[in-house]
Amino acid sequence: MLSKLNDQDPRVRRTRQLIEQAFDELLTEKNFDSVTVQDVTEKAQINRATFYAHFEDKYALLDHSIRQKFRQEIESRVLNACHYTPENLRMLILTVCEFQVKLNTSCAQSQKQFSPLVEKQIKEQIYELLLVWLRKMNIPVSAEMPATAATWAIYGLASYWSASKNRPALETYVDEALPLVAVNLNQFAPEAA
Amino acid sequence: MLSKLNDQDPRVRRTRQLIEQAFDELLTEKNFDSVTVQDVTEKAQINRATFYAHFEDKYALLDHSIRQKFRQEIESRVLNACHYTPENLRMLILTVCEFQVKLNTSCAQSQKQFSPLVEKQIKEQIYELLLVWLRKMNIPVSAEMPATAATWAIYGLASYWSASKNRPALETYVDEALPLVAVNLNQFAPEAA
DNA sequence: CAACTTTTGTTGACTAAGCAACACAGGAGA
DNA sequence: TCTCCTGTGTTGCTTAGTCAACAAAAGTTG
């Protein structure tokens, strides 16, 4: 059905939380493919029909879960409430890198199964964040293209790092990555104008 | 209202649990008198009207809470699923003593405010348990009177102990208390028949 | 392949929970 | 005293969640 539920309703918040929590726990036990909607609803102790009132299917739940967790990382570093600086960009890259390894360690199996879904969700949020940053420094050209380039570069660099056999130290890696991404954005920064 | 709710309904179980948990937490913070129904519903994040669908008022909640906690103590020692022996009776006395001090320590203020309510609930359950024990050893006389005498004796001894300034060691105290209670019951025990 | 089991979405009728509004009971305090 | 304020129960109406049943997909096994 998915007739939009009221996010303010305590019941809605509660059952969403139950679903998300059950889902998280299940992902630490088995891989995503073998988790069924029934598993989730049984662990969450809700009716299966209720699940479908909240999420279209288990893929929508995964999307939501990834999105939410990444958003939390962003928000905990108040990156969402700030503007562009090389330091903030550096922190963003670092966050994406850390998120990748966190996913790999907290899930039962390496999440090859759903990596495309993860990539989509993360990139969407990086992109939105960069757009906000760029729009704050009213630039002469459209923000979409620099934001797109930077988004893909950040995600690509983070993936590359997290997949490396012998991962270099995160800090030094990010130091190297930063200029590769910043070059597209620095030109619009106030001090460079 | 209090139109009887279905105990099997997951929603009912959930909100009851929320209410009980909120209540417990509040009792560790302040004394019973100053806990309002509003406090409970706010902490539990449920609607106030919902509270009244489950409990008549905060006194009914207290009754329920005490009753449930004591029952848990009984059940965790499987006293509910056994028959009369001096050893089981000893364990029962010990349980009542421990429960008294547990109440005193886990609640913000010593629970003088609601001790009559506590006493009523505990004694009811001791009595029911003793009745079951006595009925299992089909005795020639009615079980009610020995059960009553033993119930009051047990509760009285436990109260006396928990209120003592310099409490003697629980084990030795119970050893002394046991014969005082058992004398009324032993005569019906199989080996004494 | 066919017969099976499991899981998936979806439905409609019913019940519980949320919400806002109400009248009413104490206090507390000028 | 009168007023203000906080907490109490109760109500009618709305929305969310439960349940059982269903058909249809997707695996499994022989």
PDB file of N, CA, C and O (backbone and C1' of nucleotides) in Angstrom, chain B residues 1 10-11 14 37-38 48-49 52, chain D residues 7-11 16-19:
ATOM      1  N   MET B   1     -12.140   3.985  31.350  1.00  0.00           N
ATOM      2  CA  MET B   1     -12.657   3.030  30.372  1.00  0.00           C
ATOM      3  C   MET B   1     -12.349   1.620  30.842  1.00  0.00           C
ATOM      4  O   MET B   1     -13.133   0.968  31.446  1.00  0.00           O
ATOM      5  N   PRO B  10      -0.009  -7.811  20.076  1.00  0.00           N
ATOM      6  CA  PRO B  10       1.341  -7.240  20.179  1.00  0.00           C
ATOM      7  C   PRO B  10       1.341  -5.779  20.593  1.00  0.00           C
ATOM      8  O   PRO B  10       2.210  -5.337  21.340  1.00  0.00           O
ATOM      9  N   ARG B  11       0.362  -5.040  20.130  1.00  0.00           N
ATOM     10  CA  ARG B  11       0.288  -3.620  20.499  1.00  0.00           C
ATOM     11  C   ARG B  11       0.087  -3.461  21.988  1.00  0.00           C
ATOM     12  O   ARG B  11       0.688  -2.600  22.638  1.00  0.00           O
ATOM     13  N   ARG B  14       3.248  -4.281  23.869  1.00  0.00           N
ATOM     14  CA  ARG B  14       4.244  -3.233  23.686  1.00  0.00           C
ATOM     15  C   ARG B  14       3.972  -2.046  24.594  1.00  0.00           C
ATOM     16  O   ARG B  14       4.858  -1.586  25.316  1.00  0.00           O
ATOM     17  N   VAL B  37       0.594  10.576  36.412  1.00  0.00           N
ATOM     18  CA  VAL B  37       0.266   9.777  35.227  1.00  0.00           C
ATOM     19  C   VAL B  37       0.879  10.436  33.996  1.00  0.00           C
ATOM     20  O   VAL B  37       1.365   9.760  33.089  1.00  0.00           O
ATOM     21  N   GLN B  38       0.894  11.733  33.987  1.00  0.00           N
ATOM     22  CA  GLN B  38       1.504  12.453  32.870  1.00  0.00           C
ATOM     23  C   GLN B  38       2.982  12.122  32.737  1.00  0.00           C
ATOM     24  O   GLN B  38       3.484  11.924  31.633  1.00  0.00           O
ATOM     25  N   ARG B  48      -1.917   9.864  26.949  1.00  0.00           N
ATOM     26  CA  ARG B  48      -2.433   9.705  28.298  1.00  0.00           C
ATOM     27  C   ARG B  48      -3.707   8.870  28.300  1.00  0.00           C
ATOM     28  O   ARG B  48      -3.940   8.054  29.196  1.00  0.00           O
ATOM     29  N   ALA B  49      -4.523   9.061  27.290  1.00  0.00           N
ATOM     30  CA  ALA B  49      -5.757   8.274  27.196  1.00  0.00           C
ATOM     31  C   ALA B  49      -5.445   6.790  27.091  1.00  0.00           C
ATOM     32  O   ALA B  49      -6.207   5.951  27.587  1.00  0.00           O
ATOM     33  N   TYR B  52      -5.012   5.121  30.450  1.00  0.00           N
ATOM     34  CA  TYR B  52      -6.245   4.788  31.154  1.00  0.00           C
ATOM     35  C   TYR B  52      -6.967   3.608  30.525  1.00  0.00           C
ATOM     36  O   TYR B  52      -7.885   3.047  31.116  1.00  0.00           O
TER      37      TYR B  52
ATOM     38  P    DG D   7       1.570  18.848  36.565  1.00  0.00           P
ATOM     39  O5'  DG D   7       0.396  17.811  36.796  1.00  0.00           O
ATOM     40  C5'  DG D   7       0.173  17.292  38.098  1.00  0.00           C
ATOM     41  C4'  DG D   7      -1.214  16.722  38.151  1.00  0.00           C
ATOM     42  C3'  DG D   7      -1.446  15.522  37.237  1.00  0.00           C
ATOM     43  O3'  DG D   7      -1.743  14.380  38.020  1.00  0.00           O
ATOM     44  C1'  DG D   7      -3.212  17.100  37.075  1.00  0.00           C
ATOM     45  P    DT D   8      -2.067  13.008  37.282  1.00  0.00           P
ATOM     46  O5'  DT D   8      -3.651  12.940  37.277  1.00  0.00           O
ATOM     47  C5'  DT D   8      -4.387  13.153  38.467  1.00  0.00           C
ATOM     48  C4'  DT D   8      -5.868  13.170  38.118  1.00  0.00           C
ATOM     49  C3'  DT D   8      -6.393  11.925  37.392  1.00  0.00           C
ATOM     50  O3'  DT D   8      -7.375  11.321  38.188  1.00  0.00           O
ATOM     51  C1'  DT D   8      -7.182  13.916  36.390  1.00  0.00           C
ATOM     52  P    DG D   9      -7.301   9.718  38.468  1.00  0.00           P
ATOM     53  O5'  DG D   9      -8.574   9.183  37.685  1.00  0.00           O
ATOM     54  C5'  DG D   9      -8.642   9.419  36.308  1.00  0.00           C
ATOM     55  C4'  DG D   9     -10.067   9.776  35.941  1.00  0.00           C
ATOM     56  C3'  DG D   9     -10.639   8.833  34.886  1.00  0.00           C
ATOM     57  O3'  DG D   9     -12.019   8.634  35.132  1.00  0.00           O
ATOM     58  C1'  DG D   9     -10.518  11.048  34.036  1.00  0.00           C
ATOM     59  P    DT D  10     -12.759   7.433  34.325  1.00  0.00           P
ATOM     60  O5'  DT D  10     -13.331   8.189  33.061  1.00  0.00           O
ATOM     61  C5'  DT D  10     -14.152   9.339  33.267  1.00  0.00           C
ATOM     62  C4'  DT D  10     -14.547   9.954  31.929  1.00  0.00           C
ATOM     63  C3'  DT D  10     -14.834   8.948  30.812  1.00  0.00           C
ATOM     64  O3'  DT D  10     -16.180   9.124  30.403  1.00  0.00           O
ATOM     65  C1'  DT D  10     -13.484  10.741  30.044  1.00  0.00           C
ATOM     66  P    DT D  11     -16.801   8.155  29.306  1.00  0.00           P
ATOM     67  O5'  DT D  11     -16.696   9.042  27.982  1.00  0.00           O
ATOM     68  C5'  DT D  11     -17.345  10.316  27.920  1.00  0.00           C
ATOM     69  C4'  DT D  11     -17.024  10.986  26.594  1.00  0.00           C
ATOM     70  C3'  DT D  11     -17.179  10.085  25.372  1.00  0.00           C
ATOM     71  O3'  DT D  11     -18.381  10.447  24.680  1.00  0.00           O
ATOM     72  C1'  DT D  11     -15.166  11.384  25.271  1.00  0.00           C
ATOM     73  P    DA D  16      -1.787   6.948   9.821  1.00  0.00           P
ATOM     74  O5'  DA D  16      -1.339   5.749  10.764  1.00  0.00           O
ATOM     75  C5'  DA D  16      -0.979   6.037  12.103  1.00  0.00           C
ATOM     76  C4'  DA D  16      -0.712   4.759  12.848  1.00  0.00           C
ATOM     77  C3'  DA D  16       0.062   3.701  12.077  1.00  0.00           C
ATOM     78  O3'  DA D  16       0.969   3.091  12.985  1.00  0.00           O
ATOM     79  C1'  DA D  16      -2.060   2.840  12.682  1.00  0.00           C
ATOM     80  P    DG D  17       1.800   1.832  12.531  1.00  0.00           P
ATOM     81  O5'  DG D  17       0.910   0.642  13.073  1.00  0.00           O
ATOM     82  C5'  DG D  17       0.815   0.476  14.480  1.00  0.00           C
ATOM     83  C4'  DG D  17       0.131  -0.835  14.780  1.00  0.00           C
ATOM     84  C3'  DG D  17       0.792  -2.045  14.130  1.00  0.00           C
ATOM     85  O3'  DG D  17       0.915  -3.071  15.108  1.00  0.00           O
ATOM     86  C1'  DG D  17      -1.482  -1.920  13.493  1.00  0.00           C
ATOM     87  P    DT D  18       1.350  -4.549  14.707  1.00  0.00           P
ATOM     88  O5'  DT D  18      -0.042  -5.316  14.641  1.00  0.00           O
ATOM     89  C5'  DT D  18      -0.836  -5.372  15.818  1.00  0.00           C
ATOM     90  C4'  DT D  18      -1.994  -6.328  15.591  1.00  0.00           C
ATOM     91  C3'  DT D  18      -1.586  -7.712  15.103  1.00  0.00           C
ATOM     92  O3'  DT D  18      -2.222  -8.673  15.942  1.00  0.00           O
ATOM     93  C1'  DT D  18      -3.274  -6.802  13.700  1.00  0.00           C
ATOM     94  P    DC D  19      -1.688 -10.188  15.934  1.00  0.00           P
ATOM     95  O5'  DC D  19      -2.740 -10.901  14.975  1.00  0.00           O
ATOM     96  C5'  DC D  19      -4.125 -10.687  15.190  1.00  0.00           C
ATOM     97  C4'  DC D  19      -4.924 -11.182  14.004  1.00  0.00           C
ATOM     98  C3'  DC D  19      -4.366 -12.444  13.345  1.00  0.00           C
ATOM     99  O3'  DC D  19      -5.352 -13.450  13.446  1.00  0.00           O
ATOM    100  C1'  DC D  19      -5.020 -10.827  11.740  1.00  0.00           C
TER     101       DC D  19
END
